[in-house]
Tab-separated table of C-alpha atoms in Angstrom:
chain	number	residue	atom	x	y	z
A	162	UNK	CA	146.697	188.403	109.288
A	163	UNK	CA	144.199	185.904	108.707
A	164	UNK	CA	140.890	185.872	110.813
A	165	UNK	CA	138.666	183.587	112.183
A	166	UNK	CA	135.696	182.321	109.809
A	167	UNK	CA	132.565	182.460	110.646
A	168	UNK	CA	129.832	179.519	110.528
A	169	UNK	CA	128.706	180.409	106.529
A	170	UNK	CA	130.878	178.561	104.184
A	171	UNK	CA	133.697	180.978	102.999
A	172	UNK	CA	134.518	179.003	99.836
A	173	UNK	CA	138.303	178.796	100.587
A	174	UNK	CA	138.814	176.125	99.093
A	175	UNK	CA	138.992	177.684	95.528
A	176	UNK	CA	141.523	180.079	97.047
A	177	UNK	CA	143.475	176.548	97.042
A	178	UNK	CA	142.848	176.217	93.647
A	179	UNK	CA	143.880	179.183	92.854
A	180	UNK	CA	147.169	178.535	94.399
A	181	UNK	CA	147.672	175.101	92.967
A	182	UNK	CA	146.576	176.935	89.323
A	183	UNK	CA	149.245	179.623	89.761
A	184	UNK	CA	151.753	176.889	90.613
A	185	UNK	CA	151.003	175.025	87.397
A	186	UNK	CA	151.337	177.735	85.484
A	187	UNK	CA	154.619	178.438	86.354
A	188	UNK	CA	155.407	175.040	85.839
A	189	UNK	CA	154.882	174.864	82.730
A	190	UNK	CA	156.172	178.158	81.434
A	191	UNK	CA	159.465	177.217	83.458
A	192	UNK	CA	159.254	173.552	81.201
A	193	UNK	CA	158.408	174.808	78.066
A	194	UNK	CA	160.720	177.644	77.798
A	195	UNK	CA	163.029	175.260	75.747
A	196	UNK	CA	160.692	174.257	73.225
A	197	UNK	CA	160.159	177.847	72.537
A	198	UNK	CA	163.881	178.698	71.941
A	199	UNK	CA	164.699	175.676	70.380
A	200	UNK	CA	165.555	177.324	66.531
A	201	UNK	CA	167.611	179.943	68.368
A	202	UNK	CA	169.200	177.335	70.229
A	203	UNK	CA	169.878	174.862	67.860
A	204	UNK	CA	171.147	177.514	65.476
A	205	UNK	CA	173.494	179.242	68.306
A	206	UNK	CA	174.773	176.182	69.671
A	207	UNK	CA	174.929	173.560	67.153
A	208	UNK	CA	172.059	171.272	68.091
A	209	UNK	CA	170.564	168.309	65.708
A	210	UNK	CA	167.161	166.308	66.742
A	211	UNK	CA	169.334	163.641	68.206
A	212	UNK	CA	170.899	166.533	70.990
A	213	UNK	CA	167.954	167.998	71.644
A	214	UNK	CA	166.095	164.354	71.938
A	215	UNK	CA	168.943	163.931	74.970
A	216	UNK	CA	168.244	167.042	76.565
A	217	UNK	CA	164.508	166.139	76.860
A	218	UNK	CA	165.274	162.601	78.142
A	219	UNK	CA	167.615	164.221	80.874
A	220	UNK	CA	164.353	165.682	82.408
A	221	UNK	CA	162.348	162.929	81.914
A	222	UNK	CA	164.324	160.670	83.757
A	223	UNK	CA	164.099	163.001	86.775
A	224	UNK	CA	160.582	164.001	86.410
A	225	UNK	CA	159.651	160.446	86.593
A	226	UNK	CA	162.263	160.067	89.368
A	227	UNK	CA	160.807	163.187	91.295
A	228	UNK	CA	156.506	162.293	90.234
A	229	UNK	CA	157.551	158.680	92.435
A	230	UNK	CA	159.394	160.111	94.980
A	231	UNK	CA	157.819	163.663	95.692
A	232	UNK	CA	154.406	161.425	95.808
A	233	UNK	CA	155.645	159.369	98.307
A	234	UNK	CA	156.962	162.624	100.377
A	235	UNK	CA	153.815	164.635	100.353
A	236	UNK	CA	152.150	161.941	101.773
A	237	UNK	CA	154.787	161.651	104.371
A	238	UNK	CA	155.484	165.304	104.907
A	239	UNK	CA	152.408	167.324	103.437
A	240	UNK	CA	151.349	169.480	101.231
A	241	UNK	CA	152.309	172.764	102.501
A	242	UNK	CA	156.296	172.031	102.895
A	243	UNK	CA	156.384	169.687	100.116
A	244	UNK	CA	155.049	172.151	97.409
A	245	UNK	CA	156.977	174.587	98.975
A	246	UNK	CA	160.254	172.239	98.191
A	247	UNK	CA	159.249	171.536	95.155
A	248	UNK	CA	158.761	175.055	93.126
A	249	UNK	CA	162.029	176.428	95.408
A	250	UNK	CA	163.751	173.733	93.827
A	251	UNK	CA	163.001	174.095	90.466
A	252	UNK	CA	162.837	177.486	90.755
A	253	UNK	CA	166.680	177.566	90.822
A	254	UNK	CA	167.243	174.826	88.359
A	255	UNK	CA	165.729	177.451	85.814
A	256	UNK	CA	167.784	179.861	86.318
A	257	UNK	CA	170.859	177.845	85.934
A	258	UNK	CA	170.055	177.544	82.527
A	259	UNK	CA	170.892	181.006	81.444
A	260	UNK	CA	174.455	179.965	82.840
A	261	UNK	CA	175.264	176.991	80.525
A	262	UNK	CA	176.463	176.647	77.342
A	263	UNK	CA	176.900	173.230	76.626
A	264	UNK	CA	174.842	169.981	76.246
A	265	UNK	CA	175.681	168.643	78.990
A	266	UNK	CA	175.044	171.566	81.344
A	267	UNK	CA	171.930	171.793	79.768
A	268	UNK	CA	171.367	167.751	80.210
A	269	UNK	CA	172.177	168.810	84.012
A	270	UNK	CA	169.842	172.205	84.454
A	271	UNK	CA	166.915	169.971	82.707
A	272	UNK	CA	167.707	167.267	85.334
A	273	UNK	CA	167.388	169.868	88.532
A	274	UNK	CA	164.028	171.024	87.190
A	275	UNK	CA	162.884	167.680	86.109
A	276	UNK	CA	163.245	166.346	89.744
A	277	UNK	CA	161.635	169.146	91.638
A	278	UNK	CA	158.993	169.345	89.195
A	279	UNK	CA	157.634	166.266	89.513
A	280	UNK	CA	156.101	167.100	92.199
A	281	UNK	CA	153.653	169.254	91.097
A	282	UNK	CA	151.044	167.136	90.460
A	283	UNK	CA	151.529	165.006	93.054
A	284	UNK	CA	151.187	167.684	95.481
A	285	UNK	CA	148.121	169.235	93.735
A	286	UNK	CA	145.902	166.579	93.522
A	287	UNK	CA	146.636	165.760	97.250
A	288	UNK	CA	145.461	169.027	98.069
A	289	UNK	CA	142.638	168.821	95.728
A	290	UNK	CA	141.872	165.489	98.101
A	291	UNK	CA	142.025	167.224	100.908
A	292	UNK	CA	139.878	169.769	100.156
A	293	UNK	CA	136.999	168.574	97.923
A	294	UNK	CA	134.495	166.387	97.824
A	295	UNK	CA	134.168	163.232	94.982
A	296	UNK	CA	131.658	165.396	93.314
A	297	UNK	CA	133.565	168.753	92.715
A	298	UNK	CA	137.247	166.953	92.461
A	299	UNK	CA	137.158	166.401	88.740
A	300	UNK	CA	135.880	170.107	88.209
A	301	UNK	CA	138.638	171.363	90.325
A	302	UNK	CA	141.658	169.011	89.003
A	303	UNK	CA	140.340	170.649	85.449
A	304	UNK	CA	140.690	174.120	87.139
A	305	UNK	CA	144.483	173.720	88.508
A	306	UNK	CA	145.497	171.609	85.267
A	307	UNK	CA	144.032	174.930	83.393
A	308	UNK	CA	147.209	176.184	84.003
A	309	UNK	CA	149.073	173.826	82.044
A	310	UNK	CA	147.750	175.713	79.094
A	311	UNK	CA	148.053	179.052	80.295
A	312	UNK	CA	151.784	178.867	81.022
A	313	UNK	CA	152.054	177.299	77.345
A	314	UNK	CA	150.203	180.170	76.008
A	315	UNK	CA	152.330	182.954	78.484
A	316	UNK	CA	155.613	180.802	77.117
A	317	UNK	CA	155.090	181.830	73.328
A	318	UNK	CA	154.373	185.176	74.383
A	319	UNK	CA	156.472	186.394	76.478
A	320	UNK	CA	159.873	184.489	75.953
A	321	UNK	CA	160.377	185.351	71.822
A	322	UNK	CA	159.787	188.699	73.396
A	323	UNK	CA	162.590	188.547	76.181
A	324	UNK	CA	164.859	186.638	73.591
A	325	UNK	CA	164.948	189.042	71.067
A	326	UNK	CA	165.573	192.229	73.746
A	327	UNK	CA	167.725	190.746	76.001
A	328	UNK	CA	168.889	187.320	74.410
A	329	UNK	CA	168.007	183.522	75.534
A	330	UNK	CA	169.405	183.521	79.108
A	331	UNK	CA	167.094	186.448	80.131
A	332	UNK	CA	163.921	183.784	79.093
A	333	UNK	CA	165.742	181.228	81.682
A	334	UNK	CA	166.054	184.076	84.703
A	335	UNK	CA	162.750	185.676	84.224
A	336	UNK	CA	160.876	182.439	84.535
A	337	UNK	CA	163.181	181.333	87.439
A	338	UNK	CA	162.000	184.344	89.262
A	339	UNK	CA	158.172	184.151	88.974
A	340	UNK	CA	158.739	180.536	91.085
A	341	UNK	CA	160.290	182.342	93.944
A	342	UNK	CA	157.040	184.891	94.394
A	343	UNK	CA	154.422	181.831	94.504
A	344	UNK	CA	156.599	180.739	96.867
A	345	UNK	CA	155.855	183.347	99.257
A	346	UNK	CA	152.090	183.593	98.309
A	347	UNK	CA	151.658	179.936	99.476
A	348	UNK	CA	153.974	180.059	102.832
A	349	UNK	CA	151.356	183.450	103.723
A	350	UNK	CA	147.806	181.632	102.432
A	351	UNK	CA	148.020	178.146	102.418
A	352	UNK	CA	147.313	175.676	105.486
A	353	UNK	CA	145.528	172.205	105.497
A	354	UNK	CA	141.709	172.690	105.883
A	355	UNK	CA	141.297	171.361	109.362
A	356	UNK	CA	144.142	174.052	110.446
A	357	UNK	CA	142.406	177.042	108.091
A	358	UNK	CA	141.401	179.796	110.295
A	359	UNK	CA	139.145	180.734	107.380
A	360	UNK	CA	137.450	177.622	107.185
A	361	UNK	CA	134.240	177.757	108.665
A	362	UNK	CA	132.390	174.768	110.144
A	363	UNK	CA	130.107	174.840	107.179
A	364	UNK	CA	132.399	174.119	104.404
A	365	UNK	CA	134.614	171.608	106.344
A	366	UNK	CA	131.446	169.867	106.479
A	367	UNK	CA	131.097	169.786	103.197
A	368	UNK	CA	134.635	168.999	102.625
A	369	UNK	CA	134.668	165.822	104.723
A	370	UNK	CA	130.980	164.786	103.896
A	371	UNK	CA	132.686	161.752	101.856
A	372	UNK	CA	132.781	158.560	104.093
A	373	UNK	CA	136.096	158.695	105.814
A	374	UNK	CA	138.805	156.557	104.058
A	375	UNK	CA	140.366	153.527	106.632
A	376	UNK	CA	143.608	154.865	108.822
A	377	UNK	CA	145.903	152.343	107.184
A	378	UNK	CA	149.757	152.814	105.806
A	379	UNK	CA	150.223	151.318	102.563
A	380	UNK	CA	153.372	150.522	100.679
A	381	UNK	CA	154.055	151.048	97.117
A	382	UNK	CA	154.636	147.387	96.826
A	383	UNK	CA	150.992	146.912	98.147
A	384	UNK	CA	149.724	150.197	95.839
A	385	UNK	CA	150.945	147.871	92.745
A	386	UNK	CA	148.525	144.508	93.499
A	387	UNK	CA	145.875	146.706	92.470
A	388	UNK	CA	144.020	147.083	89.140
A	389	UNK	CA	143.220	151.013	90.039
A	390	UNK	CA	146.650	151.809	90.671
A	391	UNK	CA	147.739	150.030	87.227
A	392	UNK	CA	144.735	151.476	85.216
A	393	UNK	CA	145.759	155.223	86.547
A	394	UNK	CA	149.565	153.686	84.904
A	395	UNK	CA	148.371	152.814	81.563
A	396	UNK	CA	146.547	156.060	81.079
A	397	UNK	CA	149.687	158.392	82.313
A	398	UNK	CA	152.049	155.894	80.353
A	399	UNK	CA	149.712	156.345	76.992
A	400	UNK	CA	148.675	159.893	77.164
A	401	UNK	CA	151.807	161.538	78.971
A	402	UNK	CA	154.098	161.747	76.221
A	403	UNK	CA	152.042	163.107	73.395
A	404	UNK	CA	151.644	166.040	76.063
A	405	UNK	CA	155.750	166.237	76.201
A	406	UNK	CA	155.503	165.991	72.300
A	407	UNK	CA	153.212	169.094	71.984
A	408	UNK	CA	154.836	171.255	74.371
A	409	UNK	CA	158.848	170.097	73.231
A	410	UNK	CA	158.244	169.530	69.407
A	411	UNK	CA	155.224	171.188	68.063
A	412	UNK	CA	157.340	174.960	67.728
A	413	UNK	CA	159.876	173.014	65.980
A	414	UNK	CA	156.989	171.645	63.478
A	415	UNK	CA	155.738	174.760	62.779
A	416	UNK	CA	159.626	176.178	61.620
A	417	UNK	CA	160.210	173.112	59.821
A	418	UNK	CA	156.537	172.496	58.281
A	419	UNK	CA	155.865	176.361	57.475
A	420	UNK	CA	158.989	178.417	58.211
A	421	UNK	CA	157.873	180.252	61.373
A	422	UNK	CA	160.668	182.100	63.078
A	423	UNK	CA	160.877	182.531	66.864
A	424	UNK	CA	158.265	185.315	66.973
A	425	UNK	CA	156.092	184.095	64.350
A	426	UNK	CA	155.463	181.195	66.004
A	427	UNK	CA	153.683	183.202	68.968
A	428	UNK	CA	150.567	183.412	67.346
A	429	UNK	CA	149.837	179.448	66.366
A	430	UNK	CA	151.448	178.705	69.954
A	431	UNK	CA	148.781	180.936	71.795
A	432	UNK	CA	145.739	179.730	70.224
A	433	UNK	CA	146.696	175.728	70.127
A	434	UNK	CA	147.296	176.292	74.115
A	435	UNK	CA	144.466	178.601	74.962
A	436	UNK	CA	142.155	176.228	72.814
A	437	UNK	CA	143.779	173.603	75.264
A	438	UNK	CA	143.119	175.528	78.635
A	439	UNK	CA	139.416	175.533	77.626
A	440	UNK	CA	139.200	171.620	77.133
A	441	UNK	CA	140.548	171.008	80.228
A	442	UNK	CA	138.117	172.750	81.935
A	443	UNK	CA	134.788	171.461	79.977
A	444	UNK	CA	136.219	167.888	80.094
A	445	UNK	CA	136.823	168.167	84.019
A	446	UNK	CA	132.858	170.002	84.423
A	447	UNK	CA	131.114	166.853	81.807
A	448	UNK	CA	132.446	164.240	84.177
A	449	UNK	CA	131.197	166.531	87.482
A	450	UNK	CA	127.718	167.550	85.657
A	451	UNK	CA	127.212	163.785	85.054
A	452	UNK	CA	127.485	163.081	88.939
A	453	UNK	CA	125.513	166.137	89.487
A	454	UNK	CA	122.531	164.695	87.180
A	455	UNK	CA	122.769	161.397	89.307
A	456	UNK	CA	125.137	159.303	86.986
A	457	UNK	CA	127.218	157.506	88.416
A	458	UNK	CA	130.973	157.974	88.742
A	459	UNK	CA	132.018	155.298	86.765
A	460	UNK	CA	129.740	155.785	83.655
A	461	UNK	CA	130.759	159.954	83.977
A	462	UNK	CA	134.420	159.412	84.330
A	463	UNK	CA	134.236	156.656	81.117
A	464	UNK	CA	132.174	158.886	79.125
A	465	UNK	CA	134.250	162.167	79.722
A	466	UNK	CA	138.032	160.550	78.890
A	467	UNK	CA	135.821	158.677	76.198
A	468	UNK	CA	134.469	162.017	74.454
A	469	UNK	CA	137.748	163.259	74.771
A	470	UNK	CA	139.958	160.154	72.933
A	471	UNK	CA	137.524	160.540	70.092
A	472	UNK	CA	138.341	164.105	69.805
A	473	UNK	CA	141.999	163.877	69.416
A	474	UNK	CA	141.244	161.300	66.115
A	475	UNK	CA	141.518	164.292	63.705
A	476	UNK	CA	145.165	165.361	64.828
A	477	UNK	CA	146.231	161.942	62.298
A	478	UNK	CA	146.350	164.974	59.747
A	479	UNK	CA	147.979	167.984	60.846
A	480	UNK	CA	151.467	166.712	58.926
A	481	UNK	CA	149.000	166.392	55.795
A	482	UNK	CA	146.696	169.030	55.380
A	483	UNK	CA	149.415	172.131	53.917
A	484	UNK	CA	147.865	174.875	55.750
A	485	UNK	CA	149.276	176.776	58.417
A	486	UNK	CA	145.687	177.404	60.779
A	487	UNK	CA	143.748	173.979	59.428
A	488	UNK	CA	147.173	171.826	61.182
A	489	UNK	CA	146.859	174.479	64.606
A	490	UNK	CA	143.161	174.019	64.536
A	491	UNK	CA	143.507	170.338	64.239
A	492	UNK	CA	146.438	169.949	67.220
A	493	UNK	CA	144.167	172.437	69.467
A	494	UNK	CA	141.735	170.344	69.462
A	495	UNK	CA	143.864	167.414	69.964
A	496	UNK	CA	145.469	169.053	72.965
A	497	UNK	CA	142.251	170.687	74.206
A	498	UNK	CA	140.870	166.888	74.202
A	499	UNK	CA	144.019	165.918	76.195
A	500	UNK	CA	143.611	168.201	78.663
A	501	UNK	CA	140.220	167.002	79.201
A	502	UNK	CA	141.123	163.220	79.098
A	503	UNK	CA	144.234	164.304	81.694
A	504	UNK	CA	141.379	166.541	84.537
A	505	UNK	CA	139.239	162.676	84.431
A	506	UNK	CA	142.446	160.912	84.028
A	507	UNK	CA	143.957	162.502	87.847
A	508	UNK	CA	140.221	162.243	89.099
A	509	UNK	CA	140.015	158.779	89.075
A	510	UNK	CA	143.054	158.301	92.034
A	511	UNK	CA	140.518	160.677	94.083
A	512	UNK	CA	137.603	158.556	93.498
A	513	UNK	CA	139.538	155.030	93.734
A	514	UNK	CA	142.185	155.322	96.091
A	515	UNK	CA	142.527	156.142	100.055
A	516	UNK	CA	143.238	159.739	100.719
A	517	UNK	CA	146.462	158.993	102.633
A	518	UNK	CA	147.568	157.309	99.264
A	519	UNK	CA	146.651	159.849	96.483
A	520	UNK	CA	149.893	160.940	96.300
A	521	UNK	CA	151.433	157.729	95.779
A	522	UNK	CA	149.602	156.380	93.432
A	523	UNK	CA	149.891	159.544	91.436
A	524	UNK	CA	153.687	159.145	91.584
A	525	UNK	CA	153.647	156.191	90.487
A	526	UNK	CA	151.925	157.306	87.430
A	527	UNK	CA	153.682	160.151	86.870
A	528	UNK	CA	157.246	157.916	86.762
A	529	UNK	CA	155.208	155.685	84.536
A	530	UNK	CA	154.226	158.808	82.063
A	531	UNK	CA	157.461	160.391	82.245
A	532	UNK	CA	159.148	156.967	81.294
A	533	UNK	CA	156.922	156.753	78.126
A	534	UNK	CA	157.973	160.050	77.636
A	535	UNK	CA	161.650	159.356	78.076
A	536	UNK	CA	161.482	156.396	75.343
A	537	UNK	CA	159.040	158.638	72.887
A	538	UNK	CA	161.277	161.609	73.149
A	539	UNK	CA	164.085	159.469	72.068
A	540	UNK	CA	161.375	157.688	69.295
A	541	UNK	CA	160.069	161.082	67.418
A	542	UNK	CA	164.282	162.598	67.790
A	543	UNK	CA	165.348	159.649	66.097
A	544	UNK	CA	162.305	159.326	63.236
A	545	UNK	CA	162.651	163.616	62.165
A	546	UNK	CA	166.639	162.867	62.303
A	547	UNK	CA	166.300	159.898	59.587
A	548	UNK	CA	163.320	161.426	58.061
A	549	UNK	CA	164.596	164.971	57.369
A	550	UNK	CA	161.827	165.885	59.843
A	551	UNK	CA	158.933	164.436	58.783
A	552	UNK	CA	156.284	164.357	61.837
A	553	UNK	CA	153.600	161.944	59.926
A	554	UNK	CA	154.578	158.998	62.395
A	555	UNK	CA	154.285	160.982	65.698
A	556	UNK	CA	150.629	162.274	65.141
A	557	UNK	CA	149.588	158.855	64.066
A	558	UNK	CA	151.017	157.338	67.526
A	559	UNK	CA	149.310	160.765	69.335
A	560	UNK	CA	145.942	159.902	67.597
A	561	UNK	CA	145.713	156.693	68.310
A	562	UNK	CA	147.179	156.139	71.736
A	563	UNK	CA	143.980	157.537	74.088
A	564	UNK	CA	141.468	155.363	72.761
A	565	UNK	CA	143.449	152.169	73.352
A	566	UNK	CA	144.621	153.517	76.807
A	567	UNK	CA	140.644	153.794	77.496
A	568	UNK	CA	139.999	150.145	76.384
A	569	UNK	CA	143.080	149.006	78.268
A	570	UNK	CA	141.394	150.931	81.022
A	571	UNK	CA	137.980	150.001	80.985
A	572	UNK	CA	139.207	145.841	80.470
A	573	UNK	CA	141.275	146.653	84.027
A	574	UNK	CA	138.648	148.338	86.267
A	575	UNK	CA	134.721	147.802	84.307
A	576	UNK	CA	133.636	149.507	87.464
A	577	UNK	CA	135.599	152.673	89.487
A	578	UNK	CA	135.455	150.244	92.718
A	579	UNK	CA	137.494	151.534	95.669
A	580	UNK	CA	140.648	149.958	96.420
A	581	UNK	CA	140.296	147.344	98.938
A	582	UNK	CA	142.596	146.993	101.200
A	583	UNK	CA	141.140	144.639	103.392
């Protein structure tokens, strides 16, 4: 039982962050499960580039569906029963994949946990609004969004592992499972901090020492007149799907480009993702350590996601260079720089947008992301099928893309003004 805080400040809101870190890892281990047992999939049930292209699109459709729509709920319902939804929801659709043989009910077991996870980041950055400050958001965003990487390096080493003693579908129930304990970690720790008992008066304070956002309800229709919510859009729409291409194609470019089987692969996997978990961090703490310094946010924000698009230049080579550890050193540090770009990328809803609206606007952005990543999935499937697999047009598009998001970005909003809805 939970007891009463005292006046210090108790520092519970990194227990939050904890919880929304947790969550994202199991988000991602539960997405990227397939990528991972794609060979042994492909080879045990007759899959080409063009099937497993429509497979990815089937969650992409609902994980832009469910990024709009669980947005819109959260900041309807709230964070507690709406995360809660979410992970119980995909949770199961996990599972069902060790029960499907086909496809099509593969098409339909990516669509379940496509919907409900959508919502994840919706829901996280909310909370992340609720319970920080402008100045320690993009540090904490880069915290939670840690996880990303950590479930992609878990993924590599744990499923080849439950694949080879138990087969595929124990990979799918495992996973399912870890979902279901979060579940009741968050229903036993997690309330909103003005209903914390372990809040003290200090560090709500401190929470709400931002000036208050205006009491207004705003429509998505409304969201859309305004630059910040379309300059959050052409950042998720640019960056979004190079992540999908990582995590869904980059095992399947290591068996192609140098052979790896399904436990070879481990290794590469681990450090590309791991490099990645650290960049998300360090991007997330250059953009807060600006602010800190007395920069403002607009020039730390630009200068973070800038540092970060000129980092993932070098990944142009990875199809080119013929070594095994020069092409993982060269897409770690392409993801690691995504990561980064991603923390600064979420951040700038926080600092732009009203609180009561966060979760919208993310939504939106996350449909918008996940439909790039519906029409690039189909893109790179098609290209490797009439290429026999050659990945040099991808990483061009992936080294390219972040830069011109950030100019697109920068013509859109030249200063991080709030939205006015006035």
């Amino acid at each position: 039982m939970m007891t009463p805080a005292t006046d210090r400040e108790t520092g519970i809101r990194w227990m939050v962050v904890a919880l929304l870190f947790f969550a994202t890892v199991i988000n991602y281990v539960d997405r990227a499960v397939l990528g991972i047992l794609k060979p042994v999939l492909e080879r045990e049930l007759g899959w080409d580039q063009v099937t497993y292209g429509w497979i990815v699109t089937a969650f992409q459709v609902t994980y832009a569906a469910g990024y709009a729509l669980g947005g819109r709920l959260f900041d309807r319902i709230g964070v507690r029963l709406g995360y809660l939804l979410a992970v119980t929801v995909w949770s199961v659709a996990e599972i069902a994949h060790a029960f499907v043989r086909s496809a099509t009910g593969f098409s339909l077991a990516r669509a379940g946990l496509g919907i409900a996870e959508g919502g994840n980041f919706p829901a996280a950055i909310k909370a992340v609004t609720e319970w920080f400050p402008k100045q320690q958001r993009a540090f904490a965003t880069g915290l939670f969004n840690a996880g990303s990487n950590v479930g992609a390096v878990l993924c590599p080493l744990v499923v080849p592992w439950l694949a080879h003693g138990w087969g595929w579908q124990s990979a799918f129930l495992a996973t399912g499972a870890l979902g279901f304990v979060w579940v009741a970690v968050w229903l036993a720790l997690y309330r909103a901090p003005d209903n914390h008992p372990r809040v003290s008066p200090a560090e709500l304070a401190y929470i709400r020492s931002d000036p208050p956002d205006p009491v207004v309800r705003i429509s998505w229709t409304e969201l859309l007149r305004h630059r910040q919510t379309w300059a959050y859009v052409v950042g998720m729409v640019s960056s979004s799907p190079i992540w999908w291409f990582y995590i869904y194609w980059i095992p399947d470019f290591l068996n192609k480009q140098y052979h790896l089987q399904l436990t070879q692969s481990s290794g590469p996997l681990v450090v590309i993702f791991l490099v990645a978990d650290g960049g998300g961090i360090a991007g997330g703490w250059l953009s807060s350590m600006l602010i800190g310094r007395g920069w403002t946010v607009n020039a730390s924000r630009k200068l973070a996601l800038l540092v970060c698009a000129l980092c993932v230049l070098p990944v142009f080579f990875t199809p080119l260079v013929g070594s095994l550890w020069i092409s993982v050193a060269l897409v770690a540090l392409a993801a690691s720089a995504h990561c980064g770009f991603a923390a600064n990328l979420f951040t700038l809803v926080s600092d732009t947008v009203p609180r009561q609206a966060v979760s919208s606007v993310v939504g939106i952005g996350g449909m918008a992301g996940s439909v790039g990543g519906i029409f690039f999935a189909q893109a790179v499937s098609r290209i490797l099928q009439a290429t026999g697999n050659n990945y040099m047009i991808p990483f061009a598009i992936a080294s390219l893309i972040y830069l011109i998001a950030l100019a697109v970005m920068h013509l859109l909003l030249p200063r991080l003004e709030p939205m006015n809805l006035g």
